[in-house]
Structure formats: C-alpha cells, structure tokens
Short mmCIF file of C-alpha atoms in Angstrom, two decimals:
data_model
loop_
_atom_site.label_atom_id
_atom_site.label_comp_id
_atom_site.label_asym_id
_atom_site.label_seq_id
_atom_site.Cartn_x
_atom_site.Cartn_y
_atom_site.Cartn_z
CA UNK Z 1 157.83 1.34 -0.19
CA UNK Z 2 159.80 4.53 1.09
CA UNK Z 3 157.66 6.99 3.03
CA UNK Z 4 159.09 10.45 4.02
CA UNK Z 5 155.80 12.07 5.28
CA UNK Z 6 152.11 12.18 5.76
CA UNK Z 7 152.29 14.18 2.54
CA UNK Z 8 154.66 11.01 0.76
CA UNK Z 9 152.18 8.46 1.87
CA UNK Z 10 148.93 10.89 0.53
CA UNK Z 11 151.05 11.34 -3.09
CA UNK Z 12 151.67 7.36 -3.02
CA UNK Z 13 148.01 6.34 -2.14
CA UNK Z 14 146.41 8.83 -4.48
CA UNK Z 15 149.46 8.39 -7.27
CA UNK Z 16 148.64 6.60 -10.21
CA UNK Z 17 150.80 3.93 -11.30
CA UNK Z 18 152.55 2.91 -14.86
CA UNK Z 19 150.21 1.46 -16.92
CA UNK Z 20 150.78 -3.15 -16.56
CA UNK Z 21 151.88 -4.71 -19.91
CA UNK Z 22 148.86 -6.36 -21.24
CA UNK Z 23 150.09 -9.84 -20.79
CA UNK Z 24 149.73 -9.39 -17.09
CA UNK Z 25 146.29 -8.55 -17.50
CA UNK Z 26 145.69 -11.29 -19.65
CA UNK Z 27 147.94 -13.90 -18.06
CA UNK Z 28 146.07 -12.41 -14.48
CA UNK Z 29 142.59 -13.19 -15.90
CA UNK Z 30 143.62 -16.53 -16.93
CA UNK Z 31 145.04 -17.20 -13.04
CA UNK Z 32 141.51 -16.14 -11.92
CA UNK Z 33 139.29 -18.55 -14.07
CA UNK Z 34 141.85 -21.11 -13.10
CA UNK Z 35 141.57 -20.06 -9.28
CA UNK Z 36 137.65 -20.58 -9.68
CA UNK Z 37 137.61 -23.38 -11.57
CA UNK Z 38 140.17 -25.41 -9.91
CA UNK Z 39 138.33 -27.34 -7.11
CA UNK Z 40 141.66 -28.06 -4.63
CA UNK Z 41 142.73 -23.96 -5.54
CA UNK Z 42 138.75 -22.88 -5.19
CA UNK Z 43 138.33 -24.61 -1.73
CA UNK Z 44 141.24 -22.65 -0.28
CA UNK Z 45 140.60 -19.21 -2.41
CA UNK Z 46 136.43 -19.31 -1.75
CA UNK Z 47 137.55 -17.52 1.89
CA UNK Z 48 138.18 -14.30 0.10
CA UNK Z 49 134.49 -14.14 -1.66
CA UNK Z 50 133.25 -15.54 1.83
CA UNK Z 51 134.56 -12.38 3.25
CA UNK Z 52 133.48 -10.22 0.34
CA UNK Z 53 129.87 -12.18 0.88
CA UNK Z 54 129.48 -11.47 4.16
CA UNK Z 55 130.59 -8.02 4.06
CA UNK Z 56 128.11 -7.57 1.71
CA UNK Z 57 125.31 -8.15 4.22
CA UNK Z 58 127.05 -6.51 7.08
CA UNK Z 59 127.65 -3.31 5.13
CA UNK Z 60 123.58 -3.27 3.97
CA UNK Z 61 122.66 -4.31 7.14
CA UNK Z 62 124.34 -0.62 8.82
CA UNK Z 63 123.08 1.57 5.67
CA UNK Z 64 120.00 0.53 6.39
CA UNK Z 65 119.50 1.05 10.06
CA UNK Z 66 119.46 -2.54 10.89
CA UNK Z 67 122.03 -3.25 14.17
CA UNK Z 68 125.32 -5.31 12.93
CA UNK Z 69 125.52 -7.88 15.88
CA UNK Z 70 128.51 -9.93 15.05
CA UNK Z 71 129.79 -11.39 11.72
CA UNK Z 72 131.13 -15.39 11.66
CA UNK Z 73 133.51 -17.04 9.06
CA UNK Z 74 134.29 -20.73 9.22
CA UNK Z 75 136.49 -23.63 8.55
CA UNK Z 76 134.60 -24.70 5.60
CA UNK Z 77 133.99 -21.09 3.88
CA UNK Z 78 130.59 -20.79 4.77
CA UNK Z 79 129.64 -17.88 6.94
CA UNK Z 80 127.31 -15.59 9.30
CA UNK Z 81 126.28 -12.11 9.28
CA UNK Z 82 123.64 -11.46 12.08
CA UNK Z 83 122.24 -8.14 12.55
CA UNK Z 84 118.61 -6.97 14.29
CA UNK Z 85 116.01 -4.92 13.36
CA UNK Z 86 112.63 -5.23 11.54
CA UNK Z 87 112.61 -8.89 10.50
CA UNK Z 88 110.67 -7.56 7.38
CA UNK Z 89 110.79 -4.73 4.83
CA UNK Z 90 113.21 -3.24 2.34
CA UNK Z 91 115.78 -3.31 5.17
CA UNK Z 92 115.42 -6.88 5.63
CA UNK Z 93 115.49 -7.44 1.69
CA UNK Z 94 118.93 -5.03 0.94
CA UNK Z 95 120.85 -7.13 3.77
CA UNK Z 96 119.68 -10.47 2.31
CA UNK Z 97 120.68 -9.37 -1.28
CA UNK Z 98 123.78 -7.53 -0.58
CA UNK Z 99 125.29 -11.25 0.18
CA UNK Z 100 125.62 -13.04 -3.10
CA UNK Z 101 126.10 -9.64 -5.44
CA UNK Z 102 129.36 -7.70 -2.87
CA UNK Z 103 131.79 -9.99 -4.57
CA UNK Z 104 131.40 -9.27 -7.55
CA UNK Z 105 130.30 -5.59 -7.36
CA UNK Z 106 133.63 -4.85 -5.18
CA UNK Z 107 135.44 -6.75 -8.19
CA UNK Z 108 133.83 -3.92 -10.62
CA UNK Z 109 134.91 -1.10 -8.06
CA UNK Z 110 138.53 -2.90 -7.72
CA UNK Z 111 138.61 -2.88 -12.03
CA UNK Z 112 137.48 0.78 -12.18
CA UNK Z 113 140.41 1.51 -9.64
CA UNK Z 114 142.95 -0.35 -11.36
CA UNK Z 115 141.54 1.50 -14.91
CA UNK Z 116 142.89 4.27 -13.23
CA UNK Z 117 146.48 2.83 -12.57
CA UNK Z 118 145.50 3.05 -9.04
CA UNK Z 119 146.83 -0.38 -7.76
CA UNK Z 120 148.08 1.17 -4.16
CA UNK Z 121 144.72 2.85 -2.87
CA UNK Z 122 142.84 -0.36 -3.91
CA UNK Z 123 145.34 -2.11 -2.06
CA UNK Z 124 145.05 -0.19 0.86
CA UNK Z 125 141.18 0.58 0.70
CA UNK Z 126 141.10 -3.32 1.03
CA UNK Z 127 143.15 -3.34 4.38
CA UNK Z 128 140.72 -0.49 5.80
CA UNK Z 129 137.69 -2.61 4.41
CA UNK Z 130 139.35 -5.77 6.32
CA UNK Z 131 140.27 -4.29 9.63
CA UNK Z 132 136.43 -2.38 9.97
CA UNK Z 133 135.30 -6.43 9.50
CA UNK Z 134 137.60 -7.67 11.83
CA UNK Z 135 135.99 -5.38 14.78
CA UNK Z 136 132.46 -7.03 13.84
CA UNK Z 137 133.91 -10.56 13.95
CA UNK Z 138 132.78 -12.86 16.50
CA UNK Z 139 134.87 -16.20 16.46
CA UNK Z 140 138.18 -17.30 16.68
CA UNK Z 141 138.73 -18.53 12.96
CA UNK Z 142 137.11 -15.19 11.01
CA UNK Z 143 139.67 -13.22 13.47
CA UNK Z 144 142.93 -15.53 12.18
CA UNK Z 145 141.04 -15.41 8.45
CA UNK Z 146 140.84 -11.40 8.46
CA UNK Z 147 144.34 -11.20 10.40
CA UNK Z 148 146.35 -13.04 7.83
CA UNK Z 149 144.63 -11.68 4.76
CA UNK Z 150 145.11 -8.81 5.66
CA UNK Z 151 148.77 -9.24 6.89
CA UNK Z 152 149.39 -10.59 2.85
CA UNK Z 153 147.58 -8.05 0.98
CA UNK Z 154 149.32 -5.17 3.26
CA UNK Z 155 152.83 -7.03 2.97
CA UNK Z 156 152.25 -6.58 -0.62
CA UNK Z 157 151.15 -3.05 -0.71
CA UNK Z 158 154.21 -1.98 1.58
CA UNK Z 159 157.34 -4.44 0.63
CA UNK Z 160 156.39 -6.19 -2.91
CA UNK Z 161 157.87 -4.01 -6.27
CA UNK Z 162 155.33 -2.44 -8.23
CA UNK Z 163 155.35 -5.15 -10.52
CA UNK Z 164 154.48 -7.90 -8.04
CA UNK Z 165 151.58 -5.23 -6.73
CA UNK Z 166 150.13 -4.94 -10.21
CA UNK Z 167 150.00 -8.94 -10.42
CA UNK Z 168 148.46 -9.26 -7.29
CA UNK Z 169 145.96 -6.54 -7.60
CA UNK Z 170 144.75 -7.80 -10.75
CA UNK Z 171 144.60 -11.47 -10.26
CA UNK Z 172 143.09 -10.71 -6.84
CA UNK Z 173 140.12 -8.51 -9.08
CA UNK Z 174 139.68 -11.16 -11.50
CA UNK Z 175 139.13 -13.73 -9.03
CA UNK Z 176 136.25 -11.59 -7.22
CA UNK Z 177 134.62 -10.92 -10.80
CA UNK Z 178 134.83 -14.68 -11.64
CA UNK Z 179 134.09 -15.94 -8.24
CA UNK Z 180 131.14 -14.11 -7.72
CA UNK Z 181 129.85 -16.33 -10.21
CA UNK Z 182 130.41 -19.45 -9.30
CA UNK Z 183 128.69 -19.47 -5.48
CA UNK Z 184 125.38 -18.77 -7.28
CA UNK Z 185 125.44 -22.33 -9.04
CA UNK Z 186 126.91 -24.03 -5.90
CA UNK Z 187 123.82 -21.99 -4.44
CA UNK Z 188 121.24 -23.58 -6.42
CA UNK Z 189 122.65 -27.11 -7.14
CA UNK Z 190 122.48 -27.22 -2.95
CA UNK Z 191 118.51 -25.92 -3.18
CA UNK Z 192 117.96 -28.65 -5.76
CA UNK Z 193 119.00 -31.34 -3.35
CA UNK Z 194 117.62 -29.63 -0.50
CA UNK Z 195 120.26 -29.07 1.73
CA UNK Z 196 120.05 -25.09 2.22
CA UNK Z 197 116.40 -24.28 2.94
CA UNK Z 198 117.45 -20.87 4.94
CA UNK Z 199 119.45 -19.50 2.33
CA UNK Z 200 119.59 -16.02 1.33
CA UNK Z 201 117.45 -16.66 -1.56
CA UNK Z 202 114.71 -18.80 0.37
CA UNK Z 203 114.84 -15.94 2.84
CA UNK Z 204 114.26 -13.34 0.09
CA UNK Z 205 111.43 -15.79 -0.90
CA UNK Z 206 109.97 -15.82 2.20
CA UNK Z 207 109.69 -12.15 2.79
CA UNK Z 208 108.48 -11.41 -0.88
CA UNK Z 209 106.40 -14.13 -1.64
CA UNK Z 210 108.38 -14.07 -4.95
CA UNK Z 211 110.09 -17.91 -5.86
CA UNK Z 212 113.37 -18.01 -4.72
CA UNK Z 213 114.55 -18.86 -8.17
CA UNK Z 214 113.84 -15.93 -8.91
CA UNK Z 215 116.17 -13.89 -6.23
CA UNK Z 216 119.19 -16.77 -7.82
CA UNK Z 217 118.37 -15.41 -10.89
CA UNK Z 218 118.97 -11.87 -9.75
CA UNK Z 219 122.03 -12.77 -8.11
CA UNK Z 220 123.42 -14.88 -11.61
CA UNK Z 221 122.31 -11.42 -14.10
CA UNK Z 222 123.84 -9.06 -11.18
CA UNK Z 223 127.37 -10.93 -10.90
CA UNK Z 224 127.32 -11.78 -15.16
CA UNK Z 225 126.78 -8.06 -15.43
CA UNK Z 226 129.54 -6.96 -13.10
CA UNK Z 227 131.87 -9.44 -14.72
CA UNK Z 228 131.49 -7.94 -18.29
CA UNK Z 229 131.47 -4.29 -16.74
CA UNK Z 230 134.99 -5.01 -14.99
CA UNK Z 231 136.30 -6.93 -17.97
CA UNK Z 232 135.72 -4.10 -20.00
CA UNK Z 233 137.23 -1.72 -17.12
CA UNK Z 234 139.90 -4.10 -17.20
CA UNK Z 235 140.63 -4.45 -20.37
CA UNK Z 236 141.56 -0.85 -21.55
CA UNK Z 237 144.74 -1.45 -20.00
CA UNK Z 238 145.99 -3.40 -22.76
CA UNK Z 239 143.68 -2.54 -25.95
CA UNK Z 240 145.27 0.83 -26.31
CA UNK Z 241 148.52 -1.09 -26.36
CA UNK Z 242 147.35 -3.50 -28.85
CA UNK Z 243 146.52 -1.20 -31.81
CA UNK Z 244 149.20 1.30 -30.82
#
C-alpha cells in the first residue's frame, strides 16, 4: 500500500474496494467451517474468538459504568475479563452476556463492512479494536497474543495485494460467524459434566434466578441469528454475479 498523505490514507480507509469473485466468498466460507470444525486447526484458531469473547465483556463492562480492571488470555484459549462495580443489576447482566454473543455479532458488523467492499477499514478498525485491548491486558501471553495478531492482520492491510486482503478479510469473518457457534456447545457439554460451575451462564443464573440453560440458549439463538444475518450480508457479493 502507497500512501502520499493524510488525505491518501483517509481516501484508502474510507474507499471501497472491487467487488471479490464469488468463488472467494464461497471457497472463504468453506475455509471457515473447516477452521471450526477441524479440532488440530480449531485449537490454534479458538484465540481469535477468545479475544473477540473477552472483548465482548470488557467493552459492556465500560458502557455500562462498571471499572475495566485488567483483561487475561491464556495458553489454552480460555480467558479473563475482570472489571468492578455493582456485583448485581443490568450492569452486571450486559458484561456477563456480552461474552459468548461479541464473536459473532463483530462477525455480522465485519459482513456488513465487507457488503460494502470495505475490506481496508475493517481491516484497520480491527488493529484499533486490538491495540485499545492490548492496554487492558494484564499477562505476559494476552500481550504476545494481541502483539502478533495484530502484527498479521496489519501486515496484511499494509503489504498483501488486494486480492490476498479480500481472502483474508472474508475467511477471517466467516470464521467469527461460525465460531461463535461452536463455544456455546463446548459451553454446555462442560456444564453437563460439571466442570465450569462459574461460567458466564451459571453467573447469569445466579443473578437472575433464571436456569442457566436458559442464558446458553440465548447465547445459541443470538450467534445462529448473527450467522444467517452475515451470510446473507455476505452473500450479495456473489448472487448479483450469479444471475447476471
């Protein structure tokens, strides 16, 4: 990428791209159901809807009032977002459901940018959106996590040809949308067995007196309904093309 200006860089961010060939999109949602459904690829990829997750609470946890104290992600893709304020209340409740759904709603806002041919400012809004984490990080892993994700997806956005943007921008989108999904089954196959008694959902259930299958069930019809949203987002980049 060739930048002359402030003014360059403004017309390339807010520039709209050529519309992908279908295939891409196609062959990209393919490499996303794959990604998710792959254990070896999922173990590695789950980081990136780890960091979506946990952004999700962080982000409700400041629009709400609530004090962000420090995020944590780890090893084994689990993470931390701790924050303080009223431990009860609709406060309480937005930060505790803003978890499981951010994946898969930022997968919806990354499909209505790329709708728009807008593959470089989604590229770059998720540098901004990774750097603002990294300043609420709070161990030694999250920082090399957020550091080298970031370091890829801005290689990408600054050295990569358009082409190899596009692919990475929509495989990256279809992997949020599908692997939203998938942590709300790993969710409640751990419940079954017992093994996560705090987790978002028990919390929910604690503070509602509401079952906490219940608040899984909310997160499963939130992240279905944000993966049929994006795919239909998504998927007006090749339709036209297809009865053209």
């Amino acid at each position: 990428m060739q930048i002359d200006g402030v003014t360059d860089l403004w017309d390339t961010l807010l520039g709209a791209q050529p519309d992908p060939p279908g295939l891409l999109v196609l062959l990209t949602a393919l490499a996303g159901v794959l990604a998710v459904a792959f254990r070896p690829v999922w173990r590695v990829a789950r980081n990136a809807v780890t960091i979506a997750h946990e952004g999700g609470h962080a982000l409700m946890a400041l629009l709400t009032g609530r004090r962000l104290r420090g995020i944590r992600l780890e090893f084994d893709t689990s993470g931390l977002t701790l924050s303080s304020g009223r431990p009860t209340g609709p406060g309480m409740m937005l930060t505790l459901l803003g978890g499981y759904i951010a994946p898969s709603l930022v997968g919806v806002l990354g499909a209505w940018l790329l709708g728009g041919n807008r593959i470089t400012l989604l590229l770059w809004i998720a540098i901004v959106l990774l750097l603002l984490m990294l300043i609420n990080v709070r161990n030694a892993f999250g920082v090399v996590s957020l550091l080298v994700t970031g370091a890829i997806v801005f290689a990408v956005s600054w050295f990569a040809d358009p082409e190899v943007q596009a692919v990475f921008a929509y495989a990256g989108v279809w992997f949020l949308l599908f692997g939203g999904v998938r942590p709300v089954f790993e969710l409640q196959s751990l419940r079954k067995r017992g093994r996560m008694r705090e987790s978002d959902a028990d919390q929910l259930a604690h503070l509602t007196h509401v079952p906490a299958l219940f608040w899984v069930g909310v997160f499963l019809a939130v992240n279905l309904a944000a993966l049929v949203i994006g795919a239909f987002l998504l998927a007006g980049q090749w339709l036209p093309a297809s009865t053209g």
